[in-house]
Amino acid sequence: MEKSLELNNGRKIPLLGLGTWKSAPGEVKSAVKEAIRVGYRHIDCAYFYGNEKEVGEALSECIKENICTREDLFVTSKLWNSFHEEADVLPALEISLKNLQLDYLDMYLIHWPVVEEKGSSFGNLKFRSLEEVPLASTWKGMESAVKEGKAKGIGVSNFSVKKLKSLLESSEIPPAVNQVERHPYLQQPKLMEFCSANKIHLTCYSPLGSTDRPESFKDPNDPKLMEDSVIVSIAKKHSITPAQVILKWAMQTNTSTIPKSVNPGRIAQNLQATTEPILDADDLSALAALNRNARFVRGDFWTNVSGSPYTLENLWDGE
Ligand code: A2P
């Protein structure tokens, strides 16, 4: 099975990475150290996760202990919504670099196509519109991160085909990655086709259905991805786990995937998904039939605030 793919900037991204969203600061350091120790080389981070300092301690210790070199690692972080002004991008990136104890990132992503005022936070959200702070101007700041050598690659997250198209038209450096929610219940065929045609790599977040997402994100009617009978029966057929079926599906459909775990057994299990067996054509077509447009991270936290310029329609562009 392919373990990494080349991005449009000529650098390689390992297809299996460790997610750190929802990993508590007290747990994430040991999780990252354990992951690197067993062979992970791709770590997905973000300023907003509030745990980059602990991730940085883990990275620095692994490098000092010769478990890996900096060059072996592929580290991603993300620009938060309150730093979208062009002039704010590099200072925001510097904060993540300092926390992560790194000189450069392998990938820096615009976290959401949403702009918040400085000082805005959940419970007291204050927005600015994309007309006031256009994504094209944020992207100029992202491009300067590459020119300054602070990020080897840049990309976006939660972008629709419509937003990607418009970014491609105005950009000097095209986005290398779009990180979006993707799993067998939300297969994103339109985005997959567009990204493939335009050499934008797609990374799947919440690949396992993010069962530990905040309560406010949950709906009693949400389907239970890992209990799906088709996924469970494919897992039984190959003597692997449902999580491994989902991760293999992501990699065999040419996307990278970043399952979050702070549990050593599950960290190892998820990495094992990069090895034999591979899913066969019957498995892949049974999984393809599971698509049902079910989003676990709906983005309604940006839209259900009175006065917000964001709606579900203009966030996802109806895609
Ligand atoms: P834990 O951190 O205790 O392992 P996602 O990556 O979609 O956000 O999902 C993360 C959730 O899935 C966490 O609750 C995580 O728990 C759990 N998880 C991670 N790996 C596995 C696995 N192999 N089997 C079952 N649950 C898993």
mmCIF file of C-alpha atoms and ligand atoms in Angstrom, residues 21-22 205-212 226 241 243-244 258-263 266-267 269-270, ligand 1:
data_model
loop_
_atom_site.group_PDB
_atom_site.id
_atom_site.type_symbol
_atom_site.label_atom_id
_atom_site.label_comp_id
_atom_site.label_asym_id
_atom_site.label_seq_id
_atom_site.Cartn_x
_atom_site.Cartn_y
_atom_site.Cartn_z
ATOM 1 C CA TRP A 21 -7.804 17.916 17.941
ATOM 2 C CA LYS A 22 -9.492 17.090 21.261
ATOM 3 C CA TYR A 205 -10.284 14.899 9.245
ATOM 4 C CA SER A 206 -12.619 13.183 11.705
ATOM 5 C CA PRO A 207 -11.990 9.963 9.764
ATOM 6 C CA LEU A 208 -13.447 7.786 12.516
ATOM 7 C CA GLY A 209 -16.521 9.946 13.032
ATOM 8 C CA SER A 210 -15.048 11.911 15.961
ATOM 9 C CA THR A 211 -17.064 10.160 18.641
ATOM 10 C CA ASP A 212 -15.312 12.363 21.212
ATOM 11 C CA MET A 226 -17.723 2.505 13.306
ATOM 12 C CA THR A 241 -10.864 -3.586 13.084
ATOM 13 C CA ALA A 243 -11.257 1.703 12.312
ATOM 14 C CA GLN A 244 -8.596 0.026 10.161
ATOM 15 C CA ILE A 258 -5.372 11.797 10.589
ATOM 16 C CA PRO A 259 -7.135 9.671 13.223
ATOM 17 C CA LYS A 260 -6.886 11.159 16.705
ATOM 18 C CA SER A 261 -5.959 8.879 19.566
ATOM 19 C CA VAL A 262 -4.309 9.271 22.939
ATOM 20 C CA ASN A 263 -4.415 5.534 23.616
ATOM 21 C CA ARG A 266 -5.230 2.446 19.282
ATOM 22 C CA ILE A 267 -2.294 4.630 18.150
ATOM 23 C CA GLN A 269 -3.639 -0.114 15.627
ATOM 24 C CA ASN A 270 -4.261 2.910 13.416
HETATM 25 P P1 A2P B 1 -8.939 7.586 21.907
HETATM 26 O O1 A2P B 1 -8.226 8.899 21.782
HETATM 27 O O2 A2P B 1 -9.304 7.253 23.326
HETATM 28 O O3 A2P B 1 -8.246 6.463 21.196
HETATM 29 P P2 A2P B 1 -11.525 11.070 14.974
HETATM 30 O O4 A2P B 1 -10.116 10.804 14.582
HETATM 31 O O5 A2P B 1 -12.519 10.753 13.880
HETATM 32 O O6 A2P B 1 -11.722 12.470 15.517
HETATM 33 O O7 A2P B 1 -11.918 10.078 16.136
HETATM 34 C C1 A2P B 1 -11.300 10.136 17.395
HETATM 35 C C2 A2P B 1 -12.055 9.261 18.362
HETATM 36 O O8 A2P B 1 -11.922 7.878 17.973
HETATM 37 C C3 A2P B 1 -11.502 9.355 19.759
HETATM 38 O O9 A2P B 1 -12.569 9.201 20.661
HETATM 39 C C4 A2P B 1 -10.525 8.186 19.834
HETATM 40 O O10 A2P B 1 -10.390 7.748 21.180
HETATM 41 C C5 A2P B 1 -11.247 7.143 19.004
HETATM 42 N N1 A2P B 1 -10.354 6.183 18.341
HETATM 43 C C6 A2P B 1 -9.148 6.419 17.794
HETATM 44 N N2 A2P B 1 -8.672 5.293 17.214
HETATM 45 C C7 A2P B 1 -9.589 4.331 17.397
HETATM 46 C C8 A2P B 1 -9.678 2.957 17.051
HETATM 47 N N3 A2P B 1 -8.703 2.355 16.376
HETATM 48 N N4 A2P B 1 -10.787 2.269 17.435
HETATM 49 C C9 A2P B 1 -11.774 2.868 18.129
HETATM 50 N N5 A2P B 1 -11.771 4.169 18.480
HETATM 51 C C10 A2P B 1 -10.693 4.897 18.122
#
